[in-house]
């Protein structure tokens, strides 16, 4: 439910379709327009060819889709969604992600996977933002989703306070698969991808467990 019914979360102008949450003008404004590498999501010369970085050191996933880079007007809304008790923003943000996915030649996933929080951190926050994004996406895409597919074994340090090297060490062996994923095409859904350490660790775990392909879908990619 919107706090002010019928107003866009970004520009506060009246909405023609109130349940969308973000108007068509703001939807166009936040969409990524520069050319980015299809693997890492960072700026590149070609949209459909892996960049030099990925040719030399490819990520463990097969595709990364982001709505935008981590910049206004979307980044303040994502920050508000993540660090304040505003779960009602999840559905409008999930719709932006759905539109971004449909713009790319991505194979349809068999199952969506949310990045889990440790139980203590989720209790403090009151929700898992990745889980809230997955629920409407799974309904719209008609694919499987359960938050019980993956669990976090231990409490890790907050990633945005760490260097790239420490982020990688921080999440090493931090996750455990609770359900089989053999032969499945999987999309990992997260709010922000910065160095990619978390989704890389999860991707390697999924591929070792027999997943056919792994994609990463996020709202923002930090450049």
PDB file of C-alpha atoms in Angstrom:
ATOM      1  CA  UNK A   1       0.000   0.000   0.000  1.00  0.00           C
ATOM      2  CA  UNK A   2       1.321   3.452  -0.875  1.00  0.00           C
ATOM      3  CA  UNK A   3       1.650   5.922   1.982  1.00  0.00           C
ATOM      4  CA  UNK A   4       0.087   8.634  -0.225  1.00  0.00           C
ATOM      5  CA  UNK A   5      -2.333   6.773  -2.523  1.00  0.00           C
ATOM      6  CA  UNK A   6      -1.885   7.448  -6.208  1.00  0.00           C
ATOM      7  CA  UNK A   7       1.388   9.428  -6.098  1.00  0.00           C
ATOM      8  CA  UNK A   8       4.656   8.391  -7.730  1.00  0.00           C
ATOM      9  CA  UNK A   9       7.317   7.388  -5.194  1.00  0.00           C
ATOM     10  CA  UNK A  10       9.925   9.461  -7.058  1.00  0.00           C
ATOM     11  CA  UNK A  11       8.318  12.635  -8.426  1.00  0.00           C
ATOM     12  CA  UNK A  12       5.166  12.658  -6.239  1.00  0.00           C
ATOM     13  CA  UNK A  13       2.945  13.330  -9.265  1.00  0.00           C
ATOM     14  CA  UNK A  14      -0.453  11.558  -9.583  1.00  0.00           C
ATOM     15  CA  UNK A  15      -0.376   8.079 -11.091  1.00  0.00           C
ATOM     16  CA  UNK A  16      -2.716   6.815 -13.782  1.00  0.00           C
ATOM     17  CA  UNK A  17      -2.294   3.284 -12.374  1.00  0.00           C
ATOM     18  CA  UNK A  18      -1.890   3.724  -8.623  1.00  0.00           C
ATOM     19  CA  UNK A  19      -0.632   0.186  -7.962  1.00  0.00           C
ATOM     20  CA  UNK A  20       2.428   0.720 -10.189  1.00  0.00           C
ATOM     21  CA  UNK A  21       3.932   3.083  -7.609  1.00  0.00           C
ATOM     22  CA  UNK A  22       6.281   4.787 -10.113  1.00  0.00           C
ATOM     23  CA  UNK A  23       5.003   6.849 -13.043  1.00  0.00           C
ATOM     24  CA  UNK A  24       5.907   6.171 -16.670  1.00  0.00           C
ATOM     25  CA  UNK A  25       8.112   9.285 -16.859  1.00  0.00           C
ATOM     26  CA  UNK A  26      10.199   8.238 -13.850  1.00  0.00           C
ATOM     27  CA  UNK A  27      10.288   4.654 -15.121  1.00  0.00           C
ATOM     28  CA  UNK A  28      11.926   5.884 -18.322  1.00  0.00           C
ATOM     29  CA  UNK A  29      14.258   8.195 -16.367  1.00  0.00           C
ATOM     30  CA  UNK A  30      15.706   5.481 -14.132  1.00  0.00           C
ATOM     31  CA  UNK A  31      16.291   2.900 -16.847  1.00  0.00           C
ATOM     32  CA  UNK A  32      19.901   2.210 -17.744  1.00  0.00           C
ATOM     33  CA  UNK A  33      20.799   3.857 -21.056  1.00  0.00           C
ATOM     34  CA  UNK A  34      24.582   3.489 -21.401  1.00  0.00           C
ATOM     35  CA  UNK A  35      26.100   0.378 -22.962  1.00  0.00           C
ATOM     36  CA  UNK A  36      27.101  -2.215 -20.372  1.00  0.00           C
ATOM     37  CA  UNK A  37      28.742  -5.622 -20.467  1.00  0.00           C
ATOM     38  CA  UNK A  38      26.139  -8.436 -20.392  1.00  0.00           C
ATOM     39  CA  UNK A  39      28.255 -10.378 -17.874  1.00  0.00           C
ATOM     40  CA  UNK A  40      29.436  -7.862 -15.275  1.00  0.00           C
ATOM     41  CA  UNK A  41      26.986  -5.011 -15.924  1.00  0.00           C
ATOM     42  CA  UNK A  42      29.781  -2.402 -16.035  1.00  0.00           C
ATOM     43  CA  UNK A  43      30.210   0.154 -18.863  1.00  0.00           C
ATOM     44  CA  UNK A  44      31.473  -1.405 -22.078  1.00  0.00           C
ATOM     45  CA  UNK A  45      31.780  -0.667 -25.776  1.00  0.00           C
ATOM     46  CA  UNK A  46      29.277  -3.352 -26.823  1.00  0.00           C
ATOM     47  CA  UNK A  47      26.052  -4.472 -25.170  1.00  0.00           C
ATOM     48  CA  UNK A  48      26.007  -8.062 -26.423  1.00  0.00           C
ATOM     49  CA  UNK A  49      29.709  -8.921 -26.181  1.00  0.00           C
ATOM     50  CA  UNK A  50      31.634  -9.529 -22.964  1.00  0.00           C
ATOM     51  CA  UNK A  51      34.027  -6.765 -22.002  1.00  0.00           C
ATOM     52  CA  UNK A  52      37.800  -7.270 -21.759  1.00  0.00           C
ATOM     53  CA  UNK A  53      37.624  -7.652 -17.994  1.00  0.00           C
ATOM     54  CA  UNK A  54      35.171 -10.552 -18.283  1.00  0.00           C
ATOM     55  CA  UNK A  55      37.075 -12.192 -21.141  1.00  0.00           C
ATOM     56  CA  UNK A  56      40.169 -12.327 -18.916  1.00  0.00           C
ATOM     57  CA  UNK A  57      38.362 -13.139 -15.663  1.00  0.00           C
ATOM     58  CA  UNK A  58      34.739 -14.168 -16.293  1.00  0.00           C
ATOM     59  CA  UNK A  59      32.286 -14.042 -13.380  1.00  0.00           C
ATOM     60  CA  UNK A  60      30.698 -17.318 -12.223  1.00  0.00           C
ATOM     61  CA  UNK A  61      27.262 -16.293 -13.518  1.00  0.00           C
ATOM     62  CA  UNK A  62      26.109 -16.148 -17.144  1.00  0.00           C
ATOM     63  CA  UNK A  63      24.207 -12.843 -17.235  1.00  0.00           C
ATOM     64  CA  UNK A  64      23.731  -9.743 -15.088  1.00  0.00           C
ATOM     65  CA  UNK A  65      20.711  -7.468 -15.501  1.00  0.00           C
ATOM     66  CA  UNK A  66      20.384  -4.171 -13.608  1.00  0.00           C
ATOM     67  CA  UNK A  67      17.715  -1.491 -13.783  1.00  0.00           C
ATOM     68  CA  UNK A  68      20.231   1.325 -13.321  1.00  0.00           C
ATOM     69  CA  UNK A  69      23.604   2.221 -11.909  1.00  0.00           C
ATOM     70  CA  UNK A  70      23.569   3.247  -8.245  1.00  0.00           C
ATOM     71  CA  UNK A  71      22.699   6.915  -8.758  1.00  0.00           C
ATOM     72  CA  UNK A  72      19.707   9.249  -8.400  1.00  0.00           C
ATOM     73  CA  UNK A  73      16.824   9.123  -8.922  1.00  0.00           C
ATOM     74  CA  UNK A  74      16.726   5.387  -8.119  1.00  0.00           C
ATOM     75  CA  UNK A  75      19.474   5.065  -5.490  1.00  0.00           C
ATOM     76  CA  UNK A  76      17.717   7.154  -2.766  1.00  0.00           C
ATOM     77  CA  UNK A  77      14.573   5.050  -3.162  1.00  0.00           C
ATOM     78  CA  UNK A  78      16.554   1.793  -2.940  1.00  0.00           C
ATOM     79  CA  UNK A  79      18.335   3.111   0.163  1.00  0.00           C
ATOM     80  CA  UNK A  80      15.002   4.019   1.721  1.00  0.00           C
ATOM     81  CA  UNK A  81      13.586   0.578   0.883  1.00  0.00           C
ATOM     82  CA  UNK A  82      16.582  -1.248   2.334  1.00  0.00           C
ATOM     83  CA  UNK A  83      17.464   0.658   5.488  1.00  0.00           C
ATOM     84  CA  UNK A  84      14.083   1.968   6.625  1.00  0.00           C
ATOM     85  CA  UNK A  85      10.884   0.001   7.343  1.00  0.00           C
ATOM     86  CA  UNK A  86       9.375   0.658   3.895  1.00  0.00           C
ATOM     87  CA  UNK A  87       8.518  -2.798   2.493  1.00  0.00           C
ATOM     88  CA  UNK A  88       5.631  -1.231   0.567  1.00  0.00           C
ATOM     89  CA  UNK A  89       8.199   0.055  -1.963  1.00  0.00           C
ATOM     90  CA  UNK A  90       9.096  -3.525  -2.946  1.00  0.00           C
ATOM     91  CA  UNK A  91       6.373  -4.050  -5.553  1.00  0.00           C
ATOM     92  CA  UNK A  92       7.091  -0.863  -7.580  1.00  0.00           C
ATOM     93  CA  UNK A  93      10.812  -1.672  -7.511  1.00  0.00           C
ATOM     94  CA  UNK A  94      10.139  -5.277  -8.557  1.00  0.00           C
ATOM     95  CA  UNK A  95       8.164  -3.945 -11.532  1.00  0.00           C
ATOM     96  CA  UNK A  96      11.183  -1.870 -12.630  1.00  0.00           C
ATOM     97  CA  UNK A  97      13.306  -5.009 -12.451  1.00  0.00           C
ATOM     98  CA  UNK A  98      10.735  -6.971 -14.458  1.00  0.00           C
ATOM     99  CA  UNK A  99      10.834  -4.342 -17.226  1.00  0.00           C
ATOM    100  CA  UNK A 100      14.647  -4.435 -17.269  1.00  0.00           C
ATOM    101  CA  UNK A 101      14.672  -8.222 -17.542  1.00  0.00           C
ATOM    102  CA  UNK A 102      12.173  -8.160 -20.389  1.00  0.00           C
ATOM    103  CA  UNK A 103      14.407  -5.704 -22.272  1.00  0.00           C
ATOM    104  CA  UNK A 104      17.270  -8.217 -22.319  1.00  0.00           C
ATOM    105  CA  UNK A 105      17.508 -11.530 -24.209  1.00  0.00           C
ATOM    106  CA  UNK A 106      17.510 -13.549 -20.992  1.00  0.00           C
ATOM    107  CA  UNK A 107      16.460 -17.210 -20.819  1.00  0.00           C
ATOM    108  CA  UNK A 108      13.433 -17.692 -18.573  1.00  0.00           C
ATOM    109  CA  UNK A 109      14.511 -18.997 -15.148  1.00  0.00           C
ATOM    110  CA  UNK A 110      13.028 -22.121 -13.603  1.00  0.00           C
ATOM    111  CA  UNK A 111      13.394 -20.655 -10.138  1.00  0.00           C
ATOM    112  CA  UNK A 112      14.189 -17.335  -8.465  1.00  0.00           C
ATOM    113  CA  UNK A 113      16.559 -17.195  -5.526  1.00  0.00           C
ATOM    114  CA  UNK A 114      16.716 -14.401  -2.945  1.00  0.00           C
ATOM    115  CA  UNK A 115      19.947 -13.516  -1.160  1.00  0.00           C
ATOM    116  CA  UNK A 116      19.328 -14.568   2.457  1.00  0.00           C
ATOM    117  CA  UNK A 117      20.024 -12.476   5.531  1.00  0.00           C
ATOM    118  CA  UNK A 118      21.263 -14.001   8.746  1.00  0.00           C
ATOM    119  CA  UNK A 119      18.313 -14.657  11.074  1.00  0.00           C
ATOM    120  CA  UNK A 120      19.456 -12.021  13.566  1.00  0.00           C
ATOM    121  CA  UNK A 121      19.842  -9.301  10.925  1.00  0.00           C
ATOM    122  CA  UNK A 122      16.478 -10.136   9.377  1.00  0.00           C
ATOM    123  CA  UNK A 123      14.848  -9.987  12.813  1.00  0.00           C
ATOM    124  CA  UNK A 124      16.325  -6.524  13.382  1.00  0.00           C
ATOM    125  CA  UNK A 125      15.271  -5.229   9.957  1.00  0.00           C
ATOM    126  CA  UNK A 126      11.888  -6.961   9.985  1.00  0.00           C
ATOM    127  CA  UNK A 127      12.141  -8.230   6.404  1.00  0.00           C
ATOM    128  CA  UNK A 128      14.559  -9.400   3.705  1.00  0.00           C
ATOM    129  CA  UNK A 129      14.480  -6.904   0.839  1.00  0.00           C
ATOM    130  CA  UNK A 130      15.572  -9.525  -1.707  1.00  0.00           C
ATOM    131  CA  UNK A 131      12.724 -11.814  -0.638  1.00  0.00           C
ATOM    132  CA  UNK A 132      10.196  -8.980  -1.064  1.00  0.00           C
ATOM    133  CA  UNK A 133      11.434  -8.388  -4.621  1.00  0.00           C
ATOM    134  CA  UNK A 134      11.236 -12.088  -5.519  1.00  0.00           C
ATOM    135  CA  UNK A 135       7.620 -12.618  -4.474  1.00  0.00           C
ATOM    136  CA  UNK A 136       5.916 -10.401  -7.104  1.00  0.00           C
ATOM    137  CA  UNK A 137       8.542 -11.292  -9.728  1.00  0.00           C
ATOM    138  CA  UNK A 138       7.830 -15.009  -9.337  1.00  0.00           C
ATOM    139  CA  UNK A 139       4.090 -14.344  -9.674  1.00  0.00           C
ATOM    140  CA  UNK A 140       4.484 -12.226 -12.813  1.00  0.00           C
ATOM    141  CA  UNK A 141       6.990 -14.611 -14.437  1.00  0.00           C
ATOM    142  CA  UNK A 142       5.117 -17.748 -13.344  1.00  0.00           C
ATOM    143  CA  UNK A 143       8.252 -19.409 -12.003  1.00  0.00           C
ATOM    144  CA  UNK A 144       9.098 -21.135  -8.736  1.00  0.00           C
ATOM    145  CA  UNK A 145      10.218 -19.280  -5.657  1.00  0.00           C
ATOM    146  CA  UNK A 146      10.717 -20.222  -2.034  1.00  0.00           C
ATOM    147  CA  UNK A 147      12.801 -18.302   0.467  1.00  0.00           C
ATOM    148  CA  UNK A 148      13.925 -21.645   1.929  1.00  0.00           C
ATOM    149  CA  UNK A 149      16.124 -22.594  -1.049  1.00  0.00           C
ATOM    150  CA  UNK A 150      19.225 -20.938   0.408  1.00  0.00           C
ATOM    151  CA  UNK A 151      20.275 -20.097   3.954  1.00  0.00           C
ATOM    152  CA  UNK A 152      23.087 -18.048   5.484  1.00  0.00           C
ATOM    153  CA  UNK A 153      25.174 -20.169   7.852  1.00  0.00           C
ATOM    154  CA  UNK A 154      26.766 -17.379   9.849  1.00  0.00           C
ATOM    155  CA  UNK A 155      26.407 -13.690  10.530  1.00  0.00           C
ATOM    156  CA  UNK A 156      28.757 -11.743   8.268  1.00  0.00           C
ATOM    157  CA  UNK A 157      29.950  -8.158   8.500  1.00  0.00           C
ATOM    158  CA  UNK A 158      27.992  -5.510   6.618  1.00  0.00           C
ATOM    159  CA  UNK A 159      29.435  -5.572   3.105  1.00  0.00           C
ATOM    160  CA  UNK A 160      29.287  -1.862   2.276  1.00  0.00           C
ATOM    161  CA  UNK A 161      31.816  -1.138   5.048  1.00  0.00           C
ATOM    162  CA  UNK A 162      34.449  -3.486   3.574  1.00  0.00           C
ATOM    163  CA  UNK A 163      37.050  -3.400   0.806  1.00  0.00           C
ATOM    164  CA  UNK A 164      36.636  -5.647  -2.238  1.00  0.00           C
ATOM    165  CA  UNK A 165      39.124  -8.224  -0.873  1.00  0.00           C
ATOM    166  CA  UNK A 166      37.482  -8.321   2.541  1.00  0.00           C
ATOM    167  CA  UNK A 167      34.006  -8.593   0.980  1.00  0.00           C
ATOM    168  CA  UNK A 168      35.100 -11.758  -0.790  1.00  0.00           C
ATOM    169  CA  UNK A 169      36.556 -13.234   2.415  1.00  0.00           C
ATOM    170  CA  UNK A 170      33.517 -12.121   4.403  1.00  0.00           C
ATOM    171  CA  UNK A 171      31.032 -14.255   2.427  1.00  0.00           C
ATOM    172  CA  UNK A 172      33.251 -17.269   1.685  1.00  0.00           C
ATOM    173  CA  UNK A 173      31.393 -20.471   2.656  1.00  0.00           C
ATOM    174  CA  UNK A 174      28.645 -18.363   4.277  1.00  0.00           C
ATOM    175  CA  UNK A 175      25.740 -19.999   2.405  1.00  0.00           C
ATOM    176  CA  UNK A 176      24.094 -23.407   2.324  1.00  0.00           C
ATOM    177  CA  UNK A 177      21.625 -24.873  -0.172  1.00  0.00           C
ATOM    178  CA  UNK A 178      18.575 -26.356   1.490  1.00  0.00           C
ATOM    179  CA  UNK A 179      16.900 -27.684  -1.690  1.00  0.00           C
ATOM    180  CA  UNK A 180      18.261 -29.441  -4.823  1.00  0.00           C
ATOM    181  CA  UNK A 181      18.940 -27.239  -7.861  1.00  0.00           C
ATOM    182  CA  UNK A 182      20.365 -29.799 -10.313  1.00  0.00           C
ATOM    183  CA  UNK A 183      19.587 -28.941 -13.943  1.00  0.00           C
ATOM    184  CA  UNK A 184      17.722 -25.721 -13.069  1.00  0.00           C
ATOM    185  CA  UNK A 185      18.113 -22.295 -14.658  1.00  0.00           C
ATOM    186  CA  UNK A 186      18.308 -19.878 -11.725  1.00  0.00           C
ATOM    187  CA  UNK A 187      18.091 -16.099 -11.325  1.00  0.00           C
ATOM    188  CA  UNK A 188      19.567 -14.599  -8.141  1.00  0.00           C
ATOM    189  CA  UNK A 189      17.675 -11.442  -7.157  1.00  0.00           C
ATOM    190  CA  UNK A 190      19.346  -8.726  -5.064  1.00  0.00           C
ATOM    191  CA  UNK A 191      18.856  -5.021  -4.515  1.00  0.00           C
ATOM    192  CA  UNK A 192      22.399  -3.714  -5.171  1.00  0.00           C
ATOM    193  CA  UNK A 193      25.479  -5.397  -6.660  1.00  0.00           C
ATOM    194  CA  UNK A 194      28.739  -3.612  -5.855  1.00  0.00           C
ATOM    195  CA  UNK A 195      31.822  -5.837  -6.137  1.00  0.00           C
ATOM    196  CA  UNK A 196      29.640  -8.894  -6.796  1.00  0.00           C
ATOM    197  CA  UNK A 197      31.260 -10.917  -3.996  1.00  0.00           C
ATOM    198  CA  UNK A 198      27.985 -12.112  -2.482  1.00  0.00           C
ATOM    199  CA  UNK A 199      26.295 -13.163  -5.728  1.00  0.00           C
ATOM    200  CA  UNK A 200      29.573 -14.702  -6.955  1.00  0.00           C
ATOM    201  CA  UNK A 201      29.804 -16.902  -3.850  1.00  0.00           C
ATOM    202  CA  UNK A 202      26.176 -17.976  -4.294  1.00  0.00           C
ATOM    203  CA  UNK A 203      26.666 -18.568  -8.036  1.00  0.00           C
ATOM    204  CA  UNK A 204      29.648 -20.859  -7.443  1.00  0.00           C
ATOM    205  CA  UNK A 205      27.660 -22.813  -4.857  1.00  0.00           C
ATOM    206  CA  UNK A 206      24.745 -23.225  -7.284  1.00  0.00           C
ATOM    207  CA  UNK A 207      26.955 -24.347 -10.172  1.00  0.00           C
ATOM    208  CA  UNK A 208      28.849 -26.825  -7.956  1.00  0.00           C
ATOM    209  CA  UNK A 209      25.451 -28.213  -6.968  1.00  0.00           C
ATOM    210  CA  UNK A 210      24.482 -28.844 -10.599  1.00  0.00           C
ATOM    211  CA  UNK A 211      22.554 -25.711 -11.638  1.00  0.00           C
ATOM    212  CA  UNK A 212      22.373 -25.386 -15.429  1.00  0.00           C
ATOM    213  CA  UNK A 213      22.783 -21.590 -15.589  1.00  0.00           C
ATOM    214  CA  UNK A 214      22.847 -18.678 -13.160  1.00  0.00           C
ATOM    215  CA  UNK A 215      21.757 -15.112 -13.819  1.00  0.00           C
ATOM    216  CA  UNK A 216      21.996 -12.122 -11.476  1.00  0.00           C
ATOM    217  CA  UNK A 217      19.146  -9.588 -11.416  1.00  0.00           C
ATOM    218  CA  UNK A 218      19.492  -6.402  -9.361  1.00  0.00           C
ATOM    219  CA  UNK A 219      17.972  -2.974  -9.029  1.00  0.00           C
ATOM    220  CA  UNK A 220      21.302  -1.134  -9.066  1.00  0.00           C
ATOM    221  CA  UNK A 221      24.825  -1.940 -10.226  1.00  0.00           C
ATOM    222  CA  UNK A 222      27.502   0.177  -8.566  1.00  0.00           C
ATOM    223  CA  UNK A 223      29.929   1.429 -11.191  1.00  0.00           C
TER     224      UNK A 223
END
